Amino acid sequence: MFLKRQMPVIIAISVGLFILFGHFINIAPVQQFVNNDATQWFDIIASFAIFLGALNMLKLQVLKVVKKQRNWQYSILAIVGFAFAIFAGFFFRGANYITLSDIDPNNVNQLVEYISTVQEVKDTALMVKGIESSLASYEIPKIFISKSSAEDFAILVSGLAKNVTLGVKPWGAHVQIEGSLFSWMFFKIFTPLSSTMFALLAFFVASASYRAFRIRNFEATLLLVAGIILMIGRVPIGEFIPWWVVSTLIVFGIGALIAPMIPDKKILFGLIVTGIVLSSVLGIIFDWSLAINTPGILSIPNISEWIFDYPTAAGSRAIMIGIALGIIATSFRIILGIERPF
Amino acid sequence: MNNKLLAISGIASIIILIYWGTFGLWFVTGNAPAFVGVIIVSSTIFYYIDAAKSGKEIYLRPISGLKAIEEAVGRATEMGKSVLFVPGISDMDQVDTVAGINILSHVAEITAKYETDLNVPTCRAIVMESAREACRESYLRAGRPDLYYDDMVHYISDDQFAYAAGVNGIMIREKPAACFYQGKFYAESLLLAETGNSIGAIQIAGTGSASQIPFFVTACDYTLIGEEFFAASAYLSNKPELIGSIKGQDIVKFMVMLLMTSVFVLDTVRQMGLFDFNILTFLGLS
């Protein structure tokens, strides 16, 4: 019971306090532990824990297939994908390469031609230069997944050099080198699938924005107006909106704000028209059409920048301060063992 | 001023004095404001925890997102559907994840009481183990250990979008009636919340990722913003020592506000040439 209940609490409290105060203590081994060892310990534990996760995932999917639970067909795909990744990572390197020794200088162009049949050559002249500078030993810049395809290509180029050697990239390197089975799986299956998920965000942002911008109350209207100004201010067209359009919009905005206070609509209309005329006259007198004379408030990019720099920054910093204090309080509760999520 | 407050202030002052006296010898240089900050914040929170333990009444304002947790689980129970809890995509080294697991234990207790299915897909194996432990304890506390099974908390993938795809698939297939997003989130926040919205689930989110809060506010029914998220477990537990820490946190926030105002006033006065003391240099900010 002690090992299960009290021991984790003791470890959490002592390590927590040690790491917290370790930041301030001027002893090299303590600093070493806080800055390097502790994080490495975590990485090691997390690396071992991945087995638990992988096994759990596999177990659930296999059970689903065996018991023929609802939508069990999808689980077959998950199991096959899992097995394929394990195979490509641990059991099959799929990273064969060919090295040519003592290449005949007269065959360089022919070699480039052969290479271009299996690998896209962007700059032929550069490749020719590269081969000419390493005639003694040249590794063909193409990784062959299967040994037989490498052998076929080796037979094709065997007449161009004295020696043709076949090799396989070492374990570990095969997961990073471009052209191997693992990298094929990563770039041709995993990356497009991830990108597809990420791309969905564009549609979700559109639907979320539609809901957020629906005018329901004063706050939603404010959000809509600020959002539109920010969007227009960040695109080139924002710079071309003339001052009189912005001044008219500002007058309309003020009119919308004071409208509930003025019951007589004729007076309201008169005030708005007066505002528009007044701002137009001022613009003509002070020549606001010249960019240098235009007040900042009549330029959409300026308003957009102001919204971003002041109200948005102030709001987000207030949230950040709250989050920071919340993190401190939660950490304090955990370090003192008052709150135990474990 | 009571004796406990005096004692805590005295101890904090002695620690700060020792720090000052042995600066550069026992303690690293350049961290003075952080050290003083840690001591002041810790002492304040400790004092309020102690005060709450000794029976002092502490008022917490109602947080609608937390009040809605039971309502959401109740809705799922009435509809005969499951509850989905997503603890974010970060590991246990992030306080957000720890706070998320704390909230999970409360949600699990309610699902145990209501005999509702709980589904917790995780992105990290360590989080899976912690979440299992939290759920097991909660089911035990609720007096329903028979309803608990390990696989209610399961692992999907360490990869951000693979995890998002997996969770979205669960949502689309199982159509849970309530979705909780409590933890650290990045770009997948909107993918999850919008999918949850499309299936008509009641959604309650909470995160310390400031950049994801707008997405959750837009797509979820309730969002715990900033410190509300970190205060949630204390609020839900109703334990005096945890509630005391929330009060301490608020007092620290008030101190921060005072400090910001003082810095603003003192720096303005200095810039006007009326004063020769640079508060920013003193605090190590310039």
XYZ file of C-alpha atoms in Angstrom:
628
model
C 0.000 0.000 0.000
C 2.861 2.360 0.906
C 4.473 1.804 -2.496
C 1.202 2.466 -4.297
C -0.137 5.389 -2.261
C 2.498 7.310 -0.321
C 5.557 6.606 -2.456
C 4.338 8.418 -5.622
C 3.333 11.407 -3.500
C 6.752 11.528 -1.828
C 8.524 11.261 -5.192
C 6.292 13.951 -6.752
C 6.759 16.386 -3.862
C 10.527 15.929 -3.505
C 11.280 16.012 -7.250
C 8.889 18.956 -7.727
C 10.506 21.035 -4.988
C 13.994 20.041 -6.106
C 13.346 21.110 -9.700
C 11.617 24.340 -8.662
C 14.431 25.492 -6.352
C 17.116 23.885 -8.520
C 16.659 26.750 -10.969
C 18.035 29.144 -8.352
C 20.728 27.023 -6.701
C 24.299 27.665 -7.776
C 25.576 24.067 -7.707
C 26.655 22.575 -11.040
C 25.253 19.011 -10.556
C 21.892 20.452 -9.458
C 21.795 22.710 -12.517
C 22.791 19.761 -14.686
C 19.939 17.667 -13.272
C 17.338 20.428 -13.611
C 18.302 21.538 -17.111
C 19.263 18.230 -18.727
C 18.886 15.018 -16.731
C 15.295 15.546 -15.560
C 14.018 16.234 -19.082
C 15.987 13.270 -20.435
C 14.478 11.013 -17.779
C 11.062 12.119 -18.901
C 11.926 11.432 -22.558
C 13.193 7.933 -21.671
C 10.064 7.093 -19.664
C 7.868 8.466 -22.470
C 9.748 6.361 -25.054
C 9.098 3.182 -23.074
C 5.492 4.173 -22.498
C 4.887 4.271 -26.255
C 4.886 0.444 -26.202
C 1.963 0.516 -23.787
C 0.080 2.840 -26.096
C 0.850 0.886 -29.261
C -0.111 -2.413 -27.653
C -3.339 -0.930 -26.320
C -4.255 0.410 -29.740
C -3.467 -2.915 -31.411
C -5.375 -4.895 -28.784
C -8.522 -2.799 -29.198
C -8.453 -3.018 -32.990
C -7.841 -6.771 -33.014
C -10.671 -7.319 -30.514
C -12.949 -5.251 -32.699
C -12.211 -7.458 -35.705
C -12.394 -10.734 -33.766
C -15.715 -9.839 -32.127
C -16.989 -8.294 -35.377
C -18.070 -5.180 -33.506
C -19.760 -2.282 -35.309
C -17.541 -0.776 -38.064
C -14.963 -3.546 -37.576
C -13.847 -3.177 -41.203
C -12.024 0.065 -40.378
C -9.991 -1.794 -37.773
C -8.509 -4.045 -40.464
C -7.069 -0.928 -42.089
C -5.653 0.222 -38.753
C -4.029 -3.184 -38.110
C -2.605 -3.420 -41.632
C -1.254 0.139 -41.399
C 0.314 -0.613 -38.033
C 1.898 -3.832 -39.274
C 3.198 -2.138 -42.424
C 4.846 0.673 -40.424
C 6.494 -1.878 -38.104
C 7.658 -3.901 -41.121
C 9.121 -0.861 -42.902
C 10.720 0.448 -39.741
C 12.137 -2.674 -38.114
C 12.289 -5.561 -40.581
C 12.753 -4.264 -44.106
C 15.221 -1.528 -44.892
C 14.156 -1.009 -48.516
C 17.102 1.350 -49.058
C 19.372 -0.218 -51.713
C 21.913 1.904 -53.552
C 24.456 1.445 -56.350
C 28.050 2.681 -56.474
C 30.045 2.835 -59.702
C 33.852 2.749 -59.636
C 36.274 3.858 -62.362
C 33.683 5.322 -64.708
C 34.789 5.809 -68.288
C 34.687 9.611 -68.914
C 33.151 8.993 -72.351
C 30.137 7.264 -70.738
C 29.133 10.073 -68.396
C 26.362 11.430 -70.641
C 25.035 7.914 -71.178
C 25.002 7.360 -67.418
C 23.065 10.581 -66.851
C 20.563 9.408 -69.438
C 20.104 6.092 -67.632
C 19.761 7.839 -64.277
C 17.109 10.141 -65.704
C 14.974 7.066 -66.483
C 14.693 6.195 -62.781
C 15.169 9.571 -61.128
C 14.069 13.076 -62.094
C 17.178 15.053 -63.097
C 16.569 18.776 -62.723
C 19.964 20.025 -63.919
C 21.701 17.618 -66.321
C 24.827 19.772 -66.676
C 25.264 19.860 -62.907
C 24.922 16.089 -62.681
C 27.481 15.611 -65.472
C 29.879 17.849 -63.552
C 29.224 15.913 -60.366
C 29.958 12.567 -62.000
C 33.089 13.908 -63.745
C 34.475 15.114 -60.448
C 34.021 11.669 -58.853
C 34.807 9.204 -61.617
C 36.712 6.967 -59.193
C 33.634 6.276 -57.110
C 30.146 7.612 -57.721
C 26.982 6.745 -55.819
C 23.887 6.887 -57.979
C 21.469 9.387 -56.423
C 18.595 6.949 -56.360
C 17.477 4.634 -53.548
C 15.865 1.389 -54.711
C 13.208 -0.101 -52.447
C 13.674 -3.664 -53.718
C 16.957 -5.451 -54.300
C 15.791 -6.812 -57.673
C 15.119 -3.321 -59.058
C 18.592 -2.264 -57.892
C 20.093 -5.320 -59.610
C 18.213 -4.567 -62.839
C 19.580 -1.044 -62.871
C 23.071 -2.303 -62.002
C 22.973 -4.607 -65.049
C 21.875 -1.638 -67.183
C 24.815 0.551 -66.138
C 27.388 -2.226 -65.754
C 29.030 -1.423 -69.112
C 29.715 2.194 -68.146
C 32.155 1.535 -65.325
C 34.700 -1.054 -64.271
C 32.964 -1.995 -61.036
C 29.323 -1.815 -60.005
C 28.631 -2.416 -56.326
C 25.273 -2.887 -54.637
C 24.787 -1.713 -51.040
C 22.105 -1.217 -48.436
C 21.888 1.841 -46.188
C 22.449 1.032 -42.492
C 19.634 0.380 -40.029
C 18.376 3.646 -38.600
C 19.457 5.693 -41.617
C 16.846 3.861 -43.695
C 13.966 5.675 -41.960
C 15.325 9.097 -42.844
C 16.822 8.635 -46.280
C 14.598 9.736 -49.150
C 13.483 6.908 -51.443
C 13.445 4.100 -48.859
C 10.275 2.140 -48.144
C 9.783 3.955 -44.845
C 10.192 7.372 -46.436
C 7.846 6.338 -49.237
C 5.250 5.421 -46.629
C 5.873 8.697 -44.797
C 5.768 11.038 -47.787
C 3.206 9.232 -49.938
C 0.714 8.081 -47.306
C 1.232 9.776 -43.958
C 1.996 13.335 -45.135
C -0.958 13.583 -47.572
C -3.312 12.218 -44.910
C -2.031 14.725 -42.332
C -2.287 17.530 -44.869
C -5.859 16.504 -45.634
C -6.776 16.760 -41.964
C -5.022 20.116 -41.710
C -6.749 21.372 -44.863
C -10.131 20.599 -43.315
C -9.411 23.517 -41.003
C -10.136 25.961 -43.836
C -13.725 24.708 -44.084
C -14.170 24.517 -40.331
C -12.860 28.074 -39.916
C -15.455 29.208 -42.459
C -18.347 27.484 -40.673
C -17.129 28.624 -37.234
C -16.720 32.207 -38.467
C -20.231 32.150 -39.894
C -21.627 31.200 -36.498
C -19.452 33.687 -34.605
C -20.249 36.564 -36.945
C -24.013 36.109 -36.902
C -25.411 39.368 -35.517
C -27.234 38.395 -32.317
C -26.147 41.036 -29.828
C -23.836 43.995 -29.375
C -20.737 41.833 -28.705
C -21.308 39.711 -31.832
C -21.712 42.886 -33.905
C -18.484 44.269 -32.461
C -16.750 40.998 -33.346
C -18.128 41.128 -36.868
C -17.027 44.729 -37.440
C -13.550 44.139 -35.952
C -13.212 40.921 -37.972
C -14.143 42.610 -41.245
C -11.781 45.531 -40.611
C -8.940 43.132 -39.769
C -9.575 41.017 -42.849
C -9.765 43.996 -45.210
C -6.794 45.682 -43.542
C -4.577 42.664 -44.161
C -5.244 42.384 -47.913
C -3.961 44.764 -50.623
C -7.450 46.087 -51.435
C -7.601 47.625 -47.935
C -5.005 50.217 -48.905
C -7.061 51.354 -51.892
C -10.243 52.128 -49.975
C -10.532 55.958 -50.138
C -10.826 58.107 -47.007
C -14.399 59.192 -47.796
C -15.667 55.596 -47.755
C -14.098 55.044 -44.335
C -15.361 58.374 -42.953
C -18.876 57.600 -44.212
C -18.727 54.145 -42.580
C -17.561 55.709 -39.310
C -20.488 58.169 -39.419
C -22.876 55.251 -40.047
C -21.295 53.355 -37.152
C -21.742 56.294 -34.791
C -25.309 56.662 -36.105
C -26.005 52.994 -35.279
C -24.653 53.497 -31.765
C -26.701 56.615 -30.983
C -29.853 55.405 -32.777
C -31.485 53.889 -29.650
C -31.088 57.241 -27.863
C -32.846 59.255 -30.597
C -36.468 58.186 -31.023
C -37.170 60.652 -33.848
C -35.789 59.016 -37.009
C -35.864 62.301 -38.950
C -33.453 63.881 -36.479
C -31.250 60.798 -36.680
C -31.252 60.928 -40.475
C -30.402 64.644 -40.358
C -27.510 64.011 -37.973
C -26.063 61.247 -40.170
C -26.336 63.364 -43.345
C -24.729 66.320 -41.518
C -21.908 64.042 -40.351
C -21.247 62.753 -43.864
C -21.327 66.242 -45.384
C -19.116 67.657 -42.617
C -16.502 64.911 -42.956
C -16.506 65.309 -46.768
C -16.039 69.104 -46.499
C -13.204 68.625 -43.997
C -11.593 66.076 -46.321
C -11.732 68.490 -49.267
C -10.400 71.428 -47.221
C -7.495 69.465 -45.743
C -6.902 67.456 -48.933
C -7.199 64.016 -47.321
C -6.950 62.427 -50.760
C -3.164 62.805 -50.402
C -1.917 59.840 -48.389
C 0.336 62.105 -46.293
C -2.645 64.233 -45.156
C -5.070 61.377 -44.445
C -5.720 60.944 -40.708
C -4.793 57.474 -39.449
C -8.377 56.755 -38.416
C -9.501 56.999 -42.061
C -7.118 54.295 -43.292
C -8.363 50.694 -42.985
C -4.835 49.173 -42.622
C -4.130 51.653 -39.782
C -7.376 50.811 -37.969
C -6.653 47.104 -38.464
C -3.160 47.504 -37.002
C -4.511 49.514 -34.070
C -7.093 46.808 -33.277
C -4.351 44.189 -33.403
C -1.810 46.160 -31.350
C -4.044 47.524 -28.592
C -7.441 45.908 -27.784
C -6.377 42.444 -29.016
C -2.962 42.551 -27.343
C -4.470 43.843 -24.082
C -7.140 41.119 -24.054
C -4.753 38.306 -24.895
C -2.210 39.488 -22.288
C -4.930 39.558 -19.631
C -5.765 35.947 -20.512
C -2.057 35.043 -20.525
C -1.558 36.515 -17.032
C -4.574 34.530 -15.795
C -3.207 31.348 -17.385
C 0.254 31.914 -15.880
C -1.195 32.405 -12.401
C -3.412 29.350 -12.880
C -0.368 27.275 -13.865
C 1.558 28.506 -10.797
C -1.344 27.708 -8.440
C -1.924 24.260 -9.987
C 1.807 23.445 -9.860
C 1.913 24.583 -6.238
C -1.030 22.320 -5.353
C 0.623 19.354 -7.079
C 4.088 19.995 -5.602
C 2.623 20.198 -2.108
C 0.584 17.064 -2.708
C -2.706 18.869 -2.091
C -4.005 17.850 -5.505
C -3.064 14.412 -6.790
C -4.015 13.516 -10.330
C -1.878 10.339 -10.146
C -2.964 40.971 11.203
C -3.166 37.422 12.581
C -0.308 35.300 13.850
C -0.260 32.862 10.929
C 0.042 35.679 8.419
C 2.885 37.156 10.461
C 4.653 33.793 10.653
C 4.341 33.109 6.901
C 5.479 36.665 6.037
C 8.404 36.275 8.446
C 9.539 32.968 6.923
C 9.206 34.388 3.393
C 11.236 37.464 4.386
C 13.966 35.317 5.972
C 14.216 33.171 2.804
C 14.470 36.310 0.656
C 17.128 37.769 3.013
C 19.164 34.537 2.891
C 18.890 34.673 -0.886
C 20.070 38.281 -0.929
C 22.916 37.597 1.498
C 24.289 34.607 -0.408
C 23.593 35.925 -3.885
C 26.128 34.514 -6.352
C 27.459 32.056 -3.777
C 24.600 29.612 -3.144
C 22.221 31.046 -5.674
C 22.582 31.807 -9.370
C 22.648 35.464 -10.358
C 20.088 37.041 -12.673
C 17.086 35.171 -11.270
C 16.295 37.500 -8.353
C 12.860 38.783 -9.531
C 11.759 35.202 -10.327
C 12.917 33.940 -6.913
C 11.185 36.757 -5.023
C 8.098 36.197 -7.159
C 8.046 32.453 -6.393
C 8.393 33.093 -2.650
C 5.678 35.789 -2.554
C 3.238 33.784 -4.698
C 3.866 30.556 -2.758
C 3.476 32.289 0.625
C 0.235 33.973 -0.425
C -1.296 30.774 -1.788
C -0.068 28.820 1.249
C -1.624 31.364 3.613
C -5.035 31.126 1.938
C -4.900 27.327 1.823
C -4.233 27.365 5.545
C -6.992 29.920 6.156
C -9.497 27.831 4.193
C -8.489 24.703 6.117
C -9.172 26.453 9.415
C -12.741 27.102 8.330
C -12.650 30.567 6.758
C -15.577 31.099 4.370
C -14.378 31.617 0.788
C -16.691 32.795 -1.960
C -16.176 31.494 -5.486
C -18.141 33.142 -8.273
C -20.311 30.713 -10.241
C -18.625 29.432 -13.422
C -21.286 28.401 -15.911
C -18.981 25.971 -17.766
C -18.382 23.963 -14.596
C -22.011 23.992 -13.557
C -22.850 22.597 -16.994
C -20.664 19.483 -16.554
C -23.289 17.566 -14.602
C -25.997 18.825 -16.947
C -24.014 17.536 -19.959
C -23.492 14.084 -18.448
C -27.170 14.025 -17.435
C -28.161 14.809 -21.010
C -26.000 11.945 -22.288
C -27.623 9.625 -19.743
C -31.126 10.627 -20.807
C -30.264 10.100 -24.460
C -28.573 6.764 -23.757
C -25.376 7.923 -25.406
C -21.776 8.097 -24.273
C -19.619 10.933 -22.962
C -16.386 11.745 -24.786
C -13.484 13.271 -22.894
C -10.454 14.555 -24.842
C -7.472 15.374 -22.576
C -5.513 17.307 -25.224
C -2.489 16.305 -27.235
C 0.340 17.085 -24.819
C 2.115 14.873 -22.344
C 2.010 14.926 -18.549
C 4.855 17.475 -18.464
C 2.289 20.159 -19.353
C 0.233 21.605 -16.495
C -2.739 21.867 -18.867
C -2.793 18.091 -19.234
C -2.575 17.627 -15.464
C -5.471 20.072 -15.017
C -7.397 18.178 -17.712
C -6.873 14.857 -15.890
C -8.082 16.496 -12.660
C -11.293 17.511 -14.406
C -11.567 14.024 -15.922
C -11.680 12.496 -12.448
C -14.745 14.642 -11.644
C -16.421 13.824 -14.950
C -15.702 10.110 -14.394
C -17.273 10.282 -10.948
C -20.467 11.709 -12.455
C -20.551 9.145 -15.284
C -20.084 6.394 -12.681
C -23.003 7.727 -10.637
C -25.221 8.042 -13.712
C -24.017 4.719 -15.199
C -23.135 6.438 -18.456
C -20.455 5.229 -20.882
C -17.238 7.230 -20.800
C -14.765 7.257 -23.688
C -11.330 8.831 -23.202
C -9.086 8.675 -26.306
C -5.532 9.786 -25.510
C -2.613 11.015 -27.558
C 0.181 9.974 -25.175
C 0.746 6.668 -23.443
C 1.668 8.295 -20.108
C -1.504 10.360 -20.236
C -3.416 7.118 -20.897
C -1.985 5.536 -17.741
C -2.665 8.655 -15.632
C -6.194 8.974 -17.001
C -6.865 5.297 -16.229
C -5.687 5.789 -12.673
C -7.891 8.887 -12.293
C -10.948 7.094 -13.715
C -10.391 3.967 -11.602
C -10.230 6.114 -8.437
C -13.341 8.037 -9.455
C -15.395 4.912 -10.131
C -14.237 3.558 -6.776
C -15.184 6.833 -5.039
C -18.592 6.749 -6.660
C -19.087 3.201 -5.352
C -19.226 1.672 -8.852
C -15.858 -0.075 -9.427
C -17.784 -2.757 -11.357
C -18.513 -0.269 -14.143
C -14.866 0.609 -14.648
C -12.819 -1.109 -17.361
C -9.328 -0.162 -18.555
C -10.280 0.255 -22.199
C -12.594 3.185 -21.527
C -9.287 5.097 -21.622
C -7.420 4.146 -24.759
C -4.558 5.275 -26.913
C -4.949 6.454 -30.501
C -1.752 8.030 -31.830
C 1.063 10.355 -30.854
C 0.650 12.313 -34.063
C -1.489 15.448 -33.872
C -3.612 14.969 -36.977
C -3.790 11.191 -36.757
C -5.187 11.693 -33.254
C -7.625 14.349 -34.490
C -8.763 12.005 -37.269
C -9.210 9.148 -34.773
C -11.238 11.260 -32.335
C -13.334 12.731 -35.158
C -14.030 9.178 -36.355
C -15.225 8.190 -32.871
C -17.501 11.244 -32.797
C -19.000 10.553 -36.197
C -19.544 6.822 -35.541
C -20.619 6.825 -31.894
C -22.244 10.269 -31.755
C -21.581 11.016 -28.073
C -24.104 13.352 -26.451
C -21.479 15.287 -24.498
C -17.915 16.179 -25.506
C -15.315 17.560 -23.131
C -12.084 19.095 -24.408
C -9.880 19.740 -21.394
C -6.129 20.009 -21.828
C -3.530 21.451 -24.138
C -4.637 21.901 -27.735
C -3.147 23.238 -30.927
C -4.535 23.386 -34.481
C -6.734 20.309 -33.945
C -8.948 22.225 -31.486
C -11.262 23.539 -34.193
C -11.318 20.189 -36.040
C -12.563 18.483 -32.901
C -14.943 21.195 -31.728
C -16.562 21.696 -35.133
C -17.071 17.951 -35.600
C -18.621 17.800 -32.120
C -20.846 20.700 -33.066
C -21.940 18.977 -36.266
C -23.163 15.904 -34.344
C -25.160 18.091 -31.963
C -23.234 17.203 -28.811
C -23.156 19.536 -25.842
C -19.532 20.694 -25.693
C -17.486 22.017 -22.782
C -13.917 23.101 -23.461
C -11.090 24.335 -21.278
C -7.513 25.072 -22.193
C -4.474 27.078 -21.244
C -3.544 27.550 -24.919
C -4.474 31.212 -25.385
C -4.456 30.940 -29.185
C -7.059 28.138 -29.183
C -9.570 29.812 -26.847
C -11.313 31.777 -29.667
C -11.938 28.550 -31.604
C -13.444 26.834 -28.591
C -15.552 29.896 -27.736
C -16.927 29.835 -31.287
C -17.674 26.129 -31.553
C -18.442 24.999 -27.980
C -21.373 25.641 -25.683
C -19.168 26.501 -22.710
C -15.486 27.406 -22.519
C -13.314 27.670 -19.442
C -11.063 30.616 -20.219
C -7.596 31.042 -18.732
C -7.505 30.597 -14.977
C -11.062 29.188 -14.897
C -9.657 26.028 -16.454
C -6.958 25.657 -13.819
C -9.420 26.467 -11.029
C -11.938 23.897 -12.286
C -10.822 20.874 -10.294
C -10.589 22.915 -7.077
C -14.015 24.372 -7.770
C -15.564 20.989 -8.464
C -13.933 19.197 -5.532
C -15.214 21.747 -2.998
C -12.263 20.862 -0.762
C -11.299 23.849 1.431
C -7.550 23.512 0.801
C -8.081 23.597 -2.966
C -10.559 26.469 -2.810
C -8.081 28.349 -0.588
C -5.489 28.114 -3.343
C -7.957 29.759 -5.774
C -8.428 32.643 -3.347
C -4.635 32.908 -3.031
C -4.362 32.942 -6.811
C -6.866 35.820 -6.993
C -4.961 37.783 -4.362
C -1.765 37.283 -6.385
C -3.630 38.540 -9.433
C -4.586 41.650 -7.458
C -0.919 42.093 -6.479
C 0.087 41.797 -10.144
C -2.470 44.485 -11.026
C -1.049 46.741 -8.295
C 2.495 46.074 -9.521
C 1.551 46.868 -13.121
C -0.141 50.123 -12.082
C 2.836 51.095 -9.898
C 5.318 50.371 -12.687
C 3.197 52.385 -15.120
C 2.940 55.390 -12.751
C 6.592 55.314 -11.640
C 7.914 54.963 -15.189
C 5.661 57.767 -16.448
C 6.856 60.042 -13.631
C 10.481 59.142 -14.429
C 10.004 59.837 -18.123
C 8.538 63.237 -17.223
C 11.815 63.967 -15.438
C 10.241 64.328 -11.980
C 11.922 61.269 -10.528
C 15.276 59.533 -10.993
C 14.412 55.940 -10.049
C 14.108 53.454 -12.928
C 11.657 50.767 -11.784
C 12.203 48.738 -14.965
C 15.947 48.424 -14.289
C 15.224 47.558 -10.646
C 12.932 44.728 -11.724
C 15.421 43.556 -14.313
C 13.078 44.351 -17.203
C 15.374 46.703 -19.126
